[in-house]
Amino acid sequence: FRGGFPPHLCRGVTAKRCQHEGFTVARLFPNWLQAYVDFAKDSEAPAKFHFWSGVSVLAGALRRRVWLDMHKFQWTPNFYIILVAPAGVVQKSTTMGVGLRLLEKVPGIHFGPESMTWQALAQSLSLAAEYCEYVDFDGLLKRTPMSCLTIGIGELGTFLRTDDDQLLSFLIRMWDGQADKFRHETKSSGNIEVDHPWLNLIAATTPAWLRANFPETMVGGGLTSRVVFVYGDKKRQLVPYPDEVIPHADYRRLEADLIADLTAISQLAGPYILSSQARGWGRD
């Protein structure tokens, strides 16, 4: 990939530096996702809940500023992730909140509300419209539009009505994250146009809610085929006082470093290139 970084992110930082296409990237962690999971070691929630929360946070930082070009379509780094656990057993919403609070400190990230109609969601996407500049493979500076939202949903039932076919269809359409325009015209509420829409979701729910609201006919296709369901039914550990696990000063330092790296990541722009090893792994 190629990307330009603001000078203030690369100046006066005593950290490991990586070279990418002639640009210097100041990064404090060689692997942000692993550092984030380590940061959450004071939590009782399963490590996989924090891993996938970290994936959602990274997606929210990258937005539609980066992509993999497959000629006829593009792969973009948005996810629909649902943490599933029995009520009162695993802190699902708290786990999500740890990562989302970091993402909230990154400039330029747009968040959507937890409950709305699909028309209002489309309108929120249109209001998040902006432009991203990047350098293409020919060294030319280009500009591309994007309309990106990340939404954290503490209780899936407040956001998703599985009997609302229009909402389900809209979410499926937004998951694609393609370089196109979404247009909707109505007689009463006017026209909605979203340029290069991109939606990133992380939510929490219980197995009981899924059983009651997801009939067998919905499983394996449509929306559910686009969702990463992460299940946990037991605590990873018992932690009566989380503030005793990591000293306060160390915790705040790690938090600040994770935000700094996330801010640097949020500045990446342009196409990614799959290595030969990555393509081999994908084929396997």
Coordinates of C-alpha atoms in Angstrom, one line a residue:
F1 CA 0.0 0.0 0.0
R2 CA 0.9 3.6 -0.2
G3 CA -0.1 6.4 2.1
G4 CA 0.9 9.8 3.3
F5 CA 1.1 10.6 7.0
P6 CA 0.8 14.0 8.7
P7 CA 4.2 15.2 9.9
H8 CA 3.1 15.4 13.6
L9 CA 2.6 11.6 13.5
C10 CA 6.2 11.0 12.4
R11 CA 8.1 13.6 14.4
G12 CA 9.8 13.1 17.8
V13 CA 8.5 9.6 18.4
T14 CA 10.9 7.1 19.9
A15 CA 9.3 4.0 18.4
K16 CA 9.8 1.3 15.9
R17 CA 9.6 2.8 12.4
C18 CA 8.4 1.0 9.3
Q19 CA 9.1 2.0 5.7
H20 CA 6.3 1.7 3.2
E21 CA 6.9 3.0 -0.3
G22 CA 9.1 5.8 0.8
F23 CA 6.9 7.0 3.6
T24 CA 8.0 6.8 7.3
V25 CA 5.2 5.5 9.6
A26 CA 5.7 6.0 13.3
R27 CA 4.2 3.1 15.1
L28 CA 4.5 2.1 18.7
F29 CA 3.3 -1.5 18.4
P30 CA 4.4 -3.9 15.6
N31 CA 0.9 -5.6 15.9
W32 CA -1.9 -3.3 17.1
L33 CA -4.4 -6.1 17.4
Q34 CA -2.2 -8.2 19.6
A35 CA -1.4 -5.1 21.7
Y36 CA -5.1 -4.4 22.1
V37 CA -5.8 -7.9 23.3
D38 CA -3.0 -7.7 25.8
F39 CA -4.4 -4.3 26.9
A40 CA -7.7 -6.1 27.8
K41 CA -6.0 -8.8 30.0
D42 CA -7.7 -7.3 33.1
S43 CA -11.1 -8.3 31.7
E44 CA -13.2 -11.3 32.6
A45 CA -14.6 -11.6 29.0
P46 CA -13.1 -14.3 26.7
A47 CA -10.0 -13.2 24.7
K48 CA -11.8 -13.8 21.4
F49 CA -14.4 -11.2 22.3
H50 CA -11.6 -8.6 22.7
F51 CA -9.9 -9.9 19.5
W52 CA -13.0 -9.4 17.4
S53 CA -13.8 -6.1 19.1
G54 CA -10.2 -5.0 18.1
V55 CA -11.0 -6.1 14.5
S56 CA -14.0 -3.9 14.5
V57 CA -12.0 -0.9 15.9
L58 CA -9.3 -1.4 13.2
A59 CA -12.0 -1.5 10.5
G60 CA -13.6 1.7 11.9
A61 CA -10.2 3.5 11.8
L62 CA -9.3 2.3 8.2
R63 CA -12.8 3.0 6.8
R64 CA -13.1 3.1 3.0
R65 CA -9.7 4.8 2.7
V66 CA -8.1 1.5 1.9
W67 CA -9.2 -1.4 -0.3
L68 CA -8.1 -4.5 -2.3
D69 CA -8.9 -4.1 -6.0
M70 CA -10.3 -7.3 -7.5
H71 CA -11.0 -5.6 -10.9
K72 CA -14.8 -6.1 -11.0
F73 CA -15.2 -5.3 -7.3
Q74 CA -13.3 -4.1 -4.2
W75 CA -12.7 -5.7 -0.8
T76 CA -13.0 -3.1 1.9
P77 CA -12.3 -3.7 5.7
N78 CA -15.8 -3.4 7.1
F79 CA -17.4 -6.1 9.3
Y80 CA -20.7 -7.0 10.9
I81 CA -19.7 -8.6 14.2
I82 CA -22.1 -9.9 16.8
L83 CA -20.9 -11.0 20.3
V84 CA -23.2 -13.6 21.6
A85 CA -23.4 -14.8 25.3
P86 CA -26.0 -15.6 27.9
A87 CA -27.2 -12.7 29.9
G88 CA -25.1 -11.8 32.9
V89 CA -22.3 -14.3 32.1
V90 CA -20.0 -12.3 29.9
Q91 CA -19.7 -8.5 29.7
K92 CA -20.6 -8.1 26.1
S93 CA -21.4 -4.4 26.0
T94 CA -18.5 -3.5 28.3
T95 CA -16.1 -5.5 26.1
M96 CA -17.3 -3.6 23.0
G97 CA -17.0 -0.3 24.8
V98 CA -13.3 -0.7 25.6
G99 CA -12.4 -0.6 21.9
L100 CA -15.0 1.9 20.8
R101 CA -13.8 4.4 23.4
L102 CA -10.4 4.3 21.8
L103 CA -11.8 4.8 18.3
E104 CA -13.8 7.8 19.6
K105 CA -10.5 9.5 20.3
V106 CA -9.4 9.3 16.7
P107 CA -10.1 12.4 14.7
G108 CA -12.5 12.2 11.7
I109 CA -14.4 9.0 12.6
H110 CA -18.2 9.1 12.2
F111 CA -20.4 7.1 14.4
G112 CA -24.1 6.2 13.9
P113 CA -26.9 5.8 16.4
E114 CA -27.9 2.4 17.9
S115 CA -31.6 2.7 16.9
M116 CA -33.1 4.2 13.7
T117 CA -35.1 3.4 10.6
W118 CA -33.2 2.3 7.5
Q119 CA -34.0 5.6 5.8
A120 CA -32.6 7.5 8.8
L121 CA -29.5 5.3 8.6
A122 CA -29.1 6.1 4.9
Q123 CA -29.4 9.8 5.7
S124 CA -26.7 9.5 8.4
L125 CA -24.4 7.9 5.9
S126 CA -25.0 10.7 3.4
L127 CA -24.2 13.3 6.1
A128 CA -20.8 11.5 6.8
A129 CA -19.7 12.1 3.2
E130 CA -16.1 13.3 2.7
Y131 CA -13.1 12.9 0.3
C132 CA -10.0 10.9 0.7
E133 CA -6.7 11.6 -1.1
Y134 CA -4.3 8.8 -2.0
V135 CA -1.4 8.1 -4.3
D136 CA -2.1 5.4 -7.0
F137 CA 0.3 2.8 -8.4
D138 CA 1.4 5.3 -11.1
G139 CA 2.4 7.9 -8.4
L140 CA -0.5 10.1 -9.2
L141 CA -2.5 11.9 -6.5
K142 CA -6.1 11.0 -6.7
R143 CA -9.3 11.8 -4.7
T144 CA -12.1 9.5 -3.9
P145 CA -15.4 10.0 -2.1
M146 CA -16.6 7.9 0.8
S147 CA -19.5 7.9 3.3
C148 CA -18.4 5.8 6.3
L149 CA -20.1 5.0 9.6
T150 CA -19.2 2.7 12.5
I151 CA -22.0 1.7 14.9
G152 CA -21.6 0.0 18.3
I153 CA -24.9 -1.6 19.4
G154 CA -25.1 -2.6 23.1
E155 CA -28.3 -4.7 22.5
L156 CA -28.9 -5.9 19.0
G157 CA -32.7 -5.9 19.5
T158 CA -32.7 -2.1 19.7
F159 CA -31.2 -1.9 16.2
L160 CA -32.4 -4.9 14.2
R161 CA -35.9 -5.9 13.4
T162 CA -35.7 -9.2 11.5
D163 CA -39.3 -8.7 10.2
D164 CA -38.3 -5.5 8.4
D165 CA -37.3 -6.7 5.0
Q166 CA -36.3 -3.3 3.8
L167 CA -33.9 -2.8 6.7
L168 CA -32.4 -6.3 6.1
S169 CA -32.0 -5.6 2.4
F170 CA -30.4 -2.2 3.1
L171 CA -27.9 -3.8 5.5
I172 CA -26.9 -6.4 3.0
R173 CA -26.4 -3.7 0.4
M174 CA -24.3 -1.6 2.7
W175 CA -22.1 -4.6 3.7
D176 CA -20.8 -4.8 0.1
G177 CA -19.0 -1.4 0.5
Q178 CA -18.5 -1.0 -3.2
A179 CA -17.3 2.1 -5.1
D180 CA -20.8 3.2 -6.2
K181 CA -23.7 5.3 -5.2
F182 CA -26.8 4.3 -3.3
R183 CA -29.9 6.2 -4.4
H184 CA -33.4 6.1 -2.9
E185 CA -36.3 8.2 -4.1
T186 CA -39.6 8.8 -2.2
K187 CA -42.6 11.1 -2.8
S188 CA -42.9 12.1 0.8
S189 CA -39.4 12.4 2.3
G190 CA -37.4 13.4 -0.8
N191 CA -34.3 11.7 -2.3
I192 CA -31.4 10.1 -0.5
E193 CA -28.0 9.7 -2.3
V194 CA -25.0 8.1 -0.6
D195 CA -21.6 8.2 -2.4
H196 CA -19.4 5.1 -1.8
P197 CA -21.3 3.9 1.3
W198 CA -19.5 1.9 3.9
L199 CA -21.0 0.5 7.2
N200 CA -19.1 -1.1 10.0
L201 CA -21.2 -2.7 12.9
I202 CA -20.4 -4.4 16.2
A203 CA -23.3 -5.6 18.4
A204 CA -24.1 -7.8 21.4
T205 CA -27.0 -10.1 22.0
T206 CA -28.0 -13.3 23.7
P207 CA -28.6 -16.8 22.3
A208 CA -32.2 -16.5 23.5
W209 CA -32.8 -13.3 21.4
L210 CA -31.2 -15.1 18.3
R211 CA -33.5 -18.1 18.8
A212 CA -36.6 -15.9 19.1
N213 CA -35.7 -13.6 16.2
F214 CA -33.7 -15.5 13.6
P215 CA -35.8 -18.3 12.0
E216 CA -34.0 -21.2 10.4
T217 CA -34.9 -19.8 7.0
M218 CA -32.6 -16.8 7.7
V219 CA -29.6 -18.9 8.8
G220 CA -26.8 -19.4 6.2
G221 CA -27.9 -16.8 3.7
G222 CA -28.9 -13.2 3.4
L223 CA -27.7 -11.1 6.3
T224 CA -26.5 -13.9 8.5
S225 CA -24.0 -15.1 5.9
R226 CA -22.4 -11.6 6.2
V227 CA -22.1 -11.6 10.0
V228 CA -19.3 -12.9 12.2
F229 CA -21.0 -14.5 15.2
V230 CA -18.6 -14.7 18.2
Y231 CA -19.9 -17.0 21.0
G232 CA -18.9 -17.2 24.6
D233 CA -20.6 -18.9 27.6
K234 CA -18.1 -18.6 30.4
K235 CA -15.7 -16.0 31.9
R236 CA -12.1 -16.2 30.9
Q237 CA -11.1 -15.5 34.6
L238 CA -12.5 -14.0 37.7
V239 CA -11.2 -10.4 38.3
P240 CA -12.7 -8.8 41.5
Y241 CA -10.8 -5.6 41.0
P242 CA -9.6 -4.8 37.5
D243 CA -7.6 -1.8 38.6
E244 CA -5.2 -4.2 40.4
V245 CA -4.2 -6.1 37.3
I246 CA -2.5 -3.3 35.5
P247 CA -1.0 -0.3 37.4
H248 CA -2.8 2.9 36.7
A249 CA 0.1 4.7 35.1
D250 CA 0.9 1.7 32.8
Y251 CA -2.8 1.4 31.8
R252 CA -3.0 5.0 30.8
R253 CA 0.2 4.8 28.9
L254 CA -0.9 1.7 27.0
E255 CA -4.3 3.4 26.3
A256 CA -2.6 6.5 24.9
D257 CA -0.2 4.5 22.8
L258 CA -3.0 2.4 21.3
I259 CA -4.9 5.6 20.4
A260 CA -1.7 7.1 18.8
D261 CA -1.2 4.0 16.6
L262 CA -4.9 3.9 15.8
T263 CA -4.7 7.6 14.7
A264 CA -1.7 6.7 12.4
I265 CA -3.6 3.7 11.0
S266 CA -6.6 6.0 10.3
Q267 CA -4.4 8.1 7.9
L268 CA -3.6 5.2 5.6
A269 CA -5.0 5.7 2.1
G270 CA -5.0 3.8 -1.2
P271 CA -5.0 0.3 -2.5
Y272 CA -3.4 -2.6 -0.6
I273 CA -1.5 -5.3 -2.3
L274 CA -1.8 -9.0 -1.3
S275 CA 1.6 -10.7 -1.0
S276 CA 2.2 -14.1 -2.7
Q277 CA 2.0 -15.7 0.8
A278 CA -1.3 -14.1 1.5
R279 CA -2.7 -15.3 -1.9
G280 CA -1.5 -18.8 -1.2
W281 CA -3.1 -18.8 2.2
G282 CA -6.4 -17.5 0.7
R283 CA -6.4 -20.2 -1.9
D284 CA -5.8 -22.9 0.7

